[in-house]
PDB file of C-alpha atoms in Angstrom:
ATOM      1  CA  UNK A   1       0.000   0.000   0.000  1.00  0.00           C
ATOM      2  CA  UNK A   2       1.084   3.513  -1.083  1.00  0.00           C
ATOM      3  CA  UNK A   3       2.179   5.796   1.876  1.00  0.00           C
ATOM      4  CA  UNK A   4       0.054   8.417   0.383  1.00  0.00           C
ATOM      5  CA  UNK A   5      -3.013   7.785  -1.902  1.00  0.00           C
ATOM      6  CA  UNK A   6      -5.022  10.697  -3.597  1.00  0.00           C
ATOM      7  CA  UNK A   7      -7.779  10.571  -6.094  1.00  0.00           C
ATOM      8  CA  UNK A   8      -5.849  11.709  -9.246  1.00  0.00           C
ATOM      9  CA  UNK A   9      -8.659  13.556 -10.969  1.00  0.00           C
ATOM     10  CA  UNK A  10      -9.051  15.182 -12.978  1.00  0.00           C
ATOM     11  CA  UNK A  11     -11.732  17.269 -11.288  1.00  0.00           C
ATOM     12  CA  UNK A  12     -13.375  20.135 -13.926  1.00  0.00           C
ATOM     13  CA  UNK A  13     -15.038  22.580 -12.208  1.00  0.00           C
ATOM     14  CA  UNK A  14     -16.746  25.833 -12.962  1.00  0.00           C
ATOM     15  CA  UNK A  15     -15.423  29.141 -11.813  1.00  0.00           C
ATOM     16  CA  UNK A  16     -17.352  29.649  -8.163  1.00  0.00           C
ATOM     17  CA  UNK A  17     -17.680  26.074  -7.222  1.00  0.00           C
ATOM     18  CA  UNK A  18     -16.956  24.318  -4.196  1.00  0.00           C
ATOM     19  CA  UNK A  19     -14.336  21.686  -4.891  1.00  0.00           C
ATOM     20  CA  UNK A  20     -12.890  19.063  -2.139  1.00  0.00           C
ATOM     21  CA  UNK A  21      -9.938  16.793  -2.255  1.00  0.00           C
ATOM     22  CA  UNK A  22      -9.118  13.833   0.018  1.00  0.00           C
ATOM     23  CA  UNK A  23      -6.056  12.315   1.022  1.00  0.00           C
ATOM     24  CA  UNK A  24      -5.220   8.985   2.848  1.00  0.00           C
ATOM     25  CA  UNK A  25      -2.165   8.168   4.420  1.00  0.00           C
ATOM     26  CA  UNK A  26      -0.857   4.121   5.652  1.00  0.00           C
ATOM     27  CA  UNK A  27       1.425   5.224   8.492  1.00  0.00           C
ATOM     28  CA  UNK A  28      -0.113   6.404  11.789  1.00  0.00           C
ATOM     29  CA  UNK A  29       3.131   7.176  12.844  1.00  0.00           C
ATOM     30  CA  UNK A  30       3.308  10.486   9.941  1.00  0.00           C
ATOM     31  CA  UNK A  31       3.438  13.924  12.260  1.00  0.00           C
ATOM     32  CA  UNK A  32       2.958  16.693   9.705  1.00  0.00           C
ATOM     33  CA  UNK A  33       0.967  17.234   6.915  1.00  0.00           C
ATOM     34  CA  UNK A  34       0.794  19.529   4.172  1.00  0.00           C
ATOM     35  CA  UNK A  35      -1.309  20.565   0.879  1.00  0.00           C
ATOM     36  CA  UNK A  36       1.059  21.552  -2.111  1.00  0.00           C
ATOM     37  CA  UNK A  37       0.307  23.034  -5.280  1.00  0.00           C
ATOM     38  CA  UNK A  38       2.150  22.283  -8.797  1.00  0.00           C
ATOM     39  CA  UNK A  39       1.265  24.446 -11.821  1.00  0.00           C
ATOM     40  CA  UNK A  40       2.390  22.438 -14.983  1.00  0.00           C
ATOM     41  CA  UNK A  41       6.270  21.970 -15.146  1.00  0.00           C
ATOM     42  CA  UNK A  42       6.984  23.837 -12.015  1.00  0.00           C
ATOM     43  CA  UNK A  43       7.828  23.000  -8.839  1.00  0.00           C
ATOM     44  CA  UNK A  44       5.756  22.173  -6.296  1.00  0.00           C
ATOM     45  CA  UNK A  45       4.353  25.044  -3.563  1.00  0.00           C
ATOM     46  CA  UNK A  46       3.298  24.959  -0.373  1.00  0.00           C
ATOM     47  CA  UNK A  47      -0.109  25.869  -0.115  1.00  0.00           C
ATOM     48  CA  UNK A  48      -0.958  25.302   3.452  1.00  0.00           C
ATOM     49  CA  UNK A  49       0.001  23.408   6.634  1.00  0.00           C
ATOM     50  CA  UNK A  50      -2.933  20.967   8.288  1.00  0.00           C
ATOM     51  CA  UNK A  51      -3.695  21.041  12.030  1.00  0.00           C
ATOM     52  CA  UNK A  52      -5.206  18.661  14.203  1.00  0.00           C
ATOM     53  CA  UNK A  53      -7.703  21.398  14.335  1.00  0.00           C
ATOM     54  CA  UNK A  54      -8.440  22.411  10.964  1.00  0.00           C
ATOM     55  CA  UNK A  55      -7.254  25.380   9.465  1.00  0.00           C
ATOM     56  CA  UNK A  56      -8.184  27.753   6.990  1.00  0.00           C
ATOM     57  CA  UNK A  57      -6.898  30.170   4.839  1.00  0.00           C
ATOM     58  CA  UNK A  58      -8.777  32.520   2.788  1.00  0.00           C
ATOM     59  CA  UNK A  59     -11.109  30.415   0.313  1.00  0.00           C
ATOM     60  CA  UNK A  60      -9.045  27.036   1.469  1.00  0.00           C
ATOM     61  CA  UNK A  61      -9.485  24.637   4.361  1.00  0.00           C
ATOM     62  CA  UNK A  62      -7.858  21.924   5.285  1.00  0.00           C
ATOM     63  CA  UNK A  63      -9.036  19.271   7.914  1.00  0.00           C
ATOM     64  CA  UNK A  64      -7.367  16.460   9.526  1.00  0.00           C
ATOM     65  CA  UNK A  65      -8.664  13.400  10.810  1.00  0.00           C
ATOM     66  CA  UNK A  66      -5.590  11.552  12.827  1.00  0.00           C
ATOM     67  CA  UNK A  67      -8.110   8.212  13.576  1.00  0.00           C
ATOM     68  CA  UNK A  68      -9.027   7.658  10.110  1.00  0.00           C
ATOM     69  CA  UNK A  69      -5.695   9.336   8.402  1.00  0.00           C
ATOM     70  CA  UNK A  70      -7.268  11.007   6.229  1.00  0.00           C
ATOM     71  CA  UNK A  71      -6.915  14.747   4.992  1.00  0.00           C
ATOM     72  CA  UNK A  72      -8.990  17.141   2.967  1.00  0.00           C
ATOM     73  CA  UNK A  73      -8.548  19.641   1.349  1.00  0.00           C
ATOM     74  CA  UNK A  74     -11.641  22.255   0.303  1.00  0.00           C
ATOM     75  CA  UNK A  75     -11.446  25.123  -1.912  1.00  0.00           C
ATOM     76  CA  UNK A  76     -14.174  27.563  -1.948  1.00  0.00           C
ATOM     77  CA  UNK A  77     -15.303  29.819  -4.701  1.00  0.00           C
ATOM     78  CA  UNK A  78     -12.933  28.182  -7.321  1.00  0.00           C
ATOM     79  CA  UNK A  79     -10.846  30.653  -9.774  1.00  0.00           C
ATOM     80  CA  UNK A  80      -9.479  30.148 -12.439  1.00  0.00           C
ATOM     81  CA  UNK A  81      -6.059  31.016 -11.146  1.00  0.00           C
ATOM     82  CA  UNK A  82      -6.490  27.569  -8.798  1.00  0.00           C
ATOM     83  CA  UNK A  83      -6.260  25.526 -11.600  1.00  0.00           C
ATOM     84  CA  UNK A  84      -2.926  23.028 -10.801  1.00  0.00           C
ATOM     85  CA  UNK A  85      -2.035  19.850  -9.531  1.00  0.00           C
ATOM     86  CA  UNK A  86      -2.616  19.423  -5.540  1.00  0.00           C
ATOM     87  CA  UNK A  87      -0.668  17.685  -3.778  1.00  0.00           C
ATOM     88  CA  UNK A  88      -0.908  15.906  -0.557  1.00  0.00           C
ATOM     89  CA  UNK A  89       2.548  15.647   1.594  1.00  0.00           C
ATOM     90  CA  UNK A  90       2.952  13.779   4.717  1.00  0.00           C
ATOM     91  CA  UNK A  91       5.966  14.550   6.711  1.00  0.00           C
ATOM     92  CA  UNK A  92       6.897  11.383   9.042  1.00  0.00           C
ATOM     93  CA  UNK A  93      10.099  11.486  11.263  1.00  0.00           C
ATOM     94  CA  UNK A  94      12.191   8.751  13.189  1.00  0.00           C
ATOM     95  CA  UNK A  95      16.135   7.969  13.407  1.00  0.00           C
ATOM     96  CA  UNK A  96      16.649   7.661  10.232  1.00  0.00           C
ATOM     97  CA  UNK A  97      13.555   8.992   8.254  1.00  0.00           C
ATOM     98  CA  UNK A  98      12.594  12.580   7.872  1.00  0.00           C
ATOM     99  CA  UNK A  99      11.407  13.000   4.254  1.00  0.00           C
ATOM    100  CA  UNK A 100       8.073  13.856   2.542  1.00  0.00           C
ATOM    101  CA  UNK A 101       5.738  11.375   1.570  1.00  0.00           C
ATOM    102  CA  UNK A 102       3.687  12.903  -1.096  1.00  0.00           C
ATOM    103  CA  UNK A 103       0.636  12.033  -3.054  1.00  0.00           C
ATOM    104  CA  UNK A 104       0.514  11.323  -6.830  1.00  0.00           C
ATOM    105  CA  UNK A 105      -1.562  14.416  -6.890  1.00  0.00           C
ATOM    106  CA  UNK A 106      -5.267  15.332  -7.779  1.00  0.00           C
ATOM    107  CA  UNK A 107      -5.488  17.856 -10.969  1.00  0.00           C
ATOM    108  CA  UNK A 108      -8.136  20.784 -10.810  1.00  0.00           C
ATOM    109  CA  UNK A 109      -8.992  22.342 -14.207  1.00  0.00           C
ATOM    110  CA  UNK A 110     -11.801  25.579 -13.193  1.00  0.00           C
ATOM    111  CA  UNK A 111     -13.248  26.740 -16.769  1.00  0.00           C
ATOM    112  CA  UNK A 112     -15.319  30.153 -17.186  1.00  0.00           C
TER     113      UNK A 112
ATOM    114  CA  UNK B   1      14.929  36.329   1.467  1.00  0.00           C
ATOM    115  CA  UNK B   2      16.235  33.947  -1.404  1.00  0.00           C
ATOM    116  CA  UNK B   3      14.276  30.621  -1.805  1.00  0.00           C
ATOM    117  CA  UNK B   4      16.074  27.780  -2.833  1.00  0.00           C
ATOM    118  CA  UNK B   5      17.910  28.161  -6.101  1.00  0.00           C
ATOM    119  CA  UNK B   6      19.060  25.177  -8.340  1.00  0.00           C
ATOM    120  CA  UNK B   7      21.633  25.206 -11.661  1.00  0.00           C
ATOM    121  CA  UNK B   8      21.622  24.815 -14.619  1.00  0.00           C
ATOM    122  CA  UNK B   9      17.550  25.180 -15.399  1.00  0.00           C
ATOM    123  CA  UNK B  10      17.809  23.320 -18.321  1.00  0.00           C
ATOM    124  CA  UNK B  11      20.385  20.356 -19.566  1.00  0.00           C
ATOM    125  CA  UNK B  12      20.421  18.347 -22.196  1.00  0.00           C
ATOM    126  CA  UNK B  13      22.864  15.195 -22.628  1.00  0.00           C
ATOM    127  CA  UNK B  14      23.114  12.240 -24.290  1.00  0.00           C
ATOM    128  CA  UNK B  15      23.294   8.624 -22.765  1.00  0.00           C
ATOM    129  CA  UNK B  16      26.044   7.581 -21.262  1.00  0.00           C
ATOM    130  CA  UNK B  17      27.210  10.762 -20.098  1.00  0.00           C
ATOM    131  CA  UNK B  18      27.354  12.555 -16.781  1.00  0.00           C
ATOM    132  CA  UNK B  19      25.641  15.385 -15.363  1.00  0.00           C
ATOM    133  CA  UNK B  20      26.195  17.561 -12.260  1.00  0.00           C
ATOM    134  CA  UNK B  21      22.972  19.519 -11.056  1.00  0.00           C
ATOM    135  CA  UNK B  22      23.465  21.962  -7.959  1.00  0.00           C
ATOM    136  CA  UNK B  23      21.331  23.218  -5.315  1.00  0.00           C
ATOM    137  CA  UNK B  24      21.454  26.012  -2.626  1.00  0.00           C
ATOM    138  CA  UNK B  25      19.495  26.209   0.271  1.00  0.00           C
ATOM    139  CA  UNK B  26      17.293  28.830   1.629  1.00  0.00           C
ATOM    140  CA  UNK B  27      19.624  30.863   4.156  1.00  0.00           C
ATOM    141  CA  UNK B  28      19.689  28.841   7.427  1.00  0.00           C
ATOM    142  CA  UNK B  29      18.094  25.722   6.202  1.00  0.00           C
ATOM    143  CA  UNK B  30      20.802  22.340   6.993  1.00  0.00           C
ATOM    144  CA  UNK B  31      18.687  19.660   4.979  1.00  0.00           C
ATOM    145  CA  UNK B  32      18.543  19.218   1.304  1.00  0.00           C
ATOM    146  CA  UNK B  33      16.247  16.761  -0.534  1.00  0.00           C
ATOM    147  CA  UNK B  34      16.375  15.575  -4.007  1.00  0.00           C
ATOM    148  CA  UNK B  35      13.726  14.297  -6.034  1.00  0.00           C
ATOM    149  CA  UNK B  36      12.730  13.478  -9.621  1.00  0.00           C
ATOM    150  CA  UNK B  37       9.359  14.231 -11.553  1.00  0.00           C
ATOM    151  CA  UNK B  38       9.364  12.264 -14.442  1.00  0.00           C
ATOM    152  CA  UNK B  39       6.995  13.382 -17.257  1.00  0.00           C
ATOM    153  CA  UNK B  40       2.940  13.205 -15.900  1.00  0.00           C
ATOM    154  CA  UNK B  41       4.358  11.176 -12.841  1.00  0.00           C
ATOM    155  CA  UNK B  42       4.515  12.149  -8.931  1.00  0.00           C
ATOM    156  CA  UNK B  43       7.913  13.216  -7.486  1.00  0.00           C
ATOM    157  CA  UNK B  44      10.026  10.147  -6.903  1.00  0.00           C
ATOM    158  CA  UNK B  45      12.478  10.647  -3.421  1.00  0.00           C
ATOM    159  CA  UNK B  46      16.258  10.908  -4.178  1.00  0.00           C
ATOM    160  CA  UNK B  47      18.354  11.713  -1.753  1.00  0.00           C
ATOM    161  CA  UNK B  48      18.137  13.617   1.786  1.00  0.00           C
ATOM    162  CA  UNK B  49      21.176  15.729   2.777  1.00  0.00           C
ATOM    163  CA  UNK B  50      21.579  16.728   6.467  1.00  0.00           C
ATOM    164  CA  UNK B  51      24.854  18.732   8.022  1.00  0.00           C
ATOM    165  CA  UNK B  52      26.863  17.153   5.155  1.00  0.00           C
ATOM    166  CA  UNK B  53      25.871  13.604   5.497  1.00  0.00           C
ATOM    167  CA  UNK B  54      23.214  11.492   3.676  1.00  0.00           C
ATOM    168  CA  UNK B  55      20.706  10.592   5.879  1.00  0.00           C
ATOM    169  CA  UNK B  56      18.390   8.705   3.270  1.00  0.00           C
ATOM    170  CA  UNK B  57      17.951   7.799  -0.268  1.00  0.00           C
ATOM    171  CA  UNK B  58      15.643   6.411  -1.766  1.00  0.00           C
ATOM    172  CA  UNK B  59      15.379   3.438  -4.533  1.00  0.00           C
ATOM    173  CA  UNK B  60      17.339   4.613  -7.451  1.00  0.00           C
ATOM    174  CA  UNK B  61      20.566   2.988  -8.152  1.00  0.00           C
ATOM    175  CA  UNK B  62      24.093   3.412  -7.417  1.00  0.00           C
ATOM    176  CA  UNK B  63      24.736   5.796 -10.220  1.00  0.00           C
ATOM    177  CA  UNK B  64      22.566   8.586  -8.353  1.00  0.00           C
ATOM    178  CA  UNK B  65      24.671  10.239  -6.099  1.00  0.00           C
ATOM    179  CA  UNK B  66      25.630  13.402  -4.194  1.00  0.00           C
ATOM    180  CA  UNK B  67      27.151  15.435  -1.258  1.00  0.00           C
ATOM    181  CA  UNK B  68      26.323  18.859   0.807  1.00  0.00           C
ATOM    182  CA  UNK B  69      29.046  21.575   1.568  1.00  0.00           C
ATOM    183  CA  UNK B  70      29.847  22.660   4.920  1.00  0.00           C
ATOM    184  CA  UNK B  71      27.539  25.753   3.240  1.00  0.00           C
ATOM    185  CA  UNK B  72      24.556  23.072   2.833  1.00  0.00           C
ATOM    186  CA  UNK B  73      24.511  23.583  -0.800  1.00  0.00           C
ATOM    187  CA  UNK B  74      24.294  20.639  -2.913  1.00  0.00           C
ATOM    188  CA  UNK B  75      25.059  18.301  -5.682  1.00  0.00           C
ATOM    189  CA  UNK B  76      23.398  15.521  -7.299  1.00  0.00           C
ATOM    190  CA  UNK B  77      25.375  13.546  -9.675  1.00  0.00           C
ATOM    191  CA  UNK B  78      24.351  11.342 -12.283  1.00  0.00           C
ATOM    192  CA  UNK B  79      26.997   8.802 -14.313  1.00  0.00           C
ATOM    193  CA  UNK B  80      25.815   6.916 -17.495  1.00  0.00           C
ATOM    194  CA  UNK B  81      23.047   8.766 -18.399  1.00  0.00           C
ATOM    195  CA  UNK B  82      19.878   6.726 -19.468  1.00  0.00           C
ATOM    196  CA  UNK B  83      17.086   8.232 -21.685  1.00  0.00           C
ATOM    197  CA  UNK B  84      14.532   7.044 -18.671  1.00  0.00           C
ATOM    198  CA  UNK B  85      16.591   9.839 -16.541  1.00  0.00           C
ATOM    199  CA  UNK B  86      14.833  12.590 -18.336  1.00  0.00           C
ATOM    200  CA  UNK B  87      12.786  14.459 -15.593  1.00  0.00           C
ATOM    201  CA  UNK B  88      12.618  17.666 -13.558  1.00  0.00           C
ATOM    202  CA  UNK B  89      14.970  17.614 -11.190  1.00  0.00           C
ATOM    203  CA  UNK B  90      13.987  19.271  -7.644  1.00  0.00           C
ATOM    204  CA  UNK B  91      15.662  20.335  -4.574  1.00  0.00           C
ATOM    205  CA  UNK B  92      14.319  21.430  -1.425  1.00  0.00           C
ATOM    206  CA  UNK B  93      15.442  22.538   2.175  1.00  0.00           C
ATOM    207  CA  UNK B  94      13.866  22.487   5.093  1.00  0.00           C
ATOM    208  CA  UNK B  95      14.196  23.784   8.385  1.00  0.00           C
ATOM    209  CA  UNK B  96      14.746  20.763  10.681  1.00  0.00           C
ATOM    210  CA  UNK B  97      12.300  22.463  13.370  1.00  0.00           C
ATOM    211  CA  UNK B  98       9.430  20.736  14.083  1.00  0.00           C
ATOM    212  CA  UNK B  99       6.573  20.269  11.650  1.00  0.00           C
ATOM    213  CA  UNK B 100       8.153  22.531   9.172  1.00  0.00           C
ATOM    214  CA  UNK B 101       7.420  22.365   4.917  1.00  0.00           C
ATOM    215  CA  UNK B 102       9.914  21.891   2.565  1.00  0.00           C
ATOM    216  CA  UNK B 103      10.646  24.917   0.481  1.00  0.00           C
ATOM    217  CA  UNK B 104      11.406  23.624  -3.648  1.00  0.00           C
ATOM    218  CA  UNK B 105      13.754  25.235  -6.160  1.00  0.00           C
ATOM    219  CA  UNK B 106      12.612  25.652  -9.720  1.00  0.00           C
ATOM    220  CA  UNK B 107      14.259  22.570 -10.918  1.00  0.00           C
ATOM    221  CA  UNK B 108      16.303  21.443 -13.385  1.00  0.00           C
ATOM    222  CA  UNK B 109      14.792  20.006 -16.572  1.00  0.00           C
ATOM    223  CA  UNK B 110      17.140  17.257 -17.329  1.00  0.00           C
ATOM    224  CA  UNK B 111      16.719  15.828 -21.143  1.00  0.00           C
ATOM    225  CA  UNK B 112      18.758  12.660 -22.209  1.00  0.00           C
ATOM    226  CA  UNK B 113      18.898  12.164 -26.077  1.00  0.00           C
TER     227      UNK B 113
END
């Protein structure tokens, strides 16, 4: 099983609409978890940060559910602009780990 | 503050040859991570650089290698190129505090002909 499993998409949207991701992740030990955006042949940028407690920024929120590892992502009044690839990263540490584990990503295309 | 800058942005080889791609950290950062992003795949884990030692790598074979200055910059090295090894090369550093992101460099777009 993958360490991080996303729902590749593609997910076509109209400008305005409510979109959500999901994200799963195999290892209960994983600590920190992140949502990261690629635009085509760029590199990949960090959106947000997830807390236990949910967290929001702007038109995005992210939630976190440690018992089920799972993690969402929701983006509100979609634009144009959000069109990319998201990405979910989980960050799990030990003695001789302490790399990213991200997603294959989920692809967002908002049309007019 | 300068983000994470990698060199050259764009290579192109042919097989069998040998490539040197370099990274420098964002001010203060110790770790370095490589990966590669194949063409319409996910990023694939590299290598993980921390106060000049490898800490990790991940599966890609012997001919994928690397080191980090005493500045934390880095170098990824690749000997006898293969045409699969065309891919966007990424760095990143991170901040070894707790629960902190990786920042990524532009890349290098690495073509083997």
């Amino acid at each position: 099983r993958k360490e991080v499993e996303q729902d590749p998409g593609p997910f076509n949207v109209p400008e305005g609409a409510t979109v959500a991701f999901n994200c799963t992740y195999s290892n209960s030990a994983s600590q920190s978890f992140f949502w990261y955006r690629q635009d085509c042949r760029k590199e990949p940028k960090l959106l947000m940060s997830v807390y236990s407690s949910g967290n929001e920024d702007g038109r995005f929120t992210a939630q976190l559910n440690r018992a089920s590892q799972y993690i969402s992502l929701l983006i509100r009044d979609s634009k144009l602009s959000d069109s990319a690839t998201y990405l979910c990263v989980v960050n799990r540490r030990g003695s001789t780990l302490g790399r990213l584990y991200f997603g294959r990503g989920t692809q967002l295309t908002v049309w007019p | 503050e300068a983000g994470v800058t990698q060199s050259p942005t764009h290579l192109i080889k042919t097989r069998g040859q040998q490539v040197t791609l370099r990274c420098s950290p964002i001010s203060g950062h110790t770790s370095v991570y490589w990966y590669q992003q194949a063409l319409g795949l996910g990023l694939q884990f590299l290598l993980w650089y921390d106060e000049g030692e490898e800490r990790n790598r991940g599966n890609f074979p012997p001919r994928f290698s690397g080191r980090q200055f005493p500045n934390y910059s880095s170098e990824l090295n690749v000997n006898a190129l293969e045409l699969e090894d065309s891919a966007l090369y990424l760095c990143a550093s991170e901040n070894r505090g707790r629960n902190q992101p990786q920042h990524f460099g532009d890349g290098t777009r690495l073509s083997i002909l």
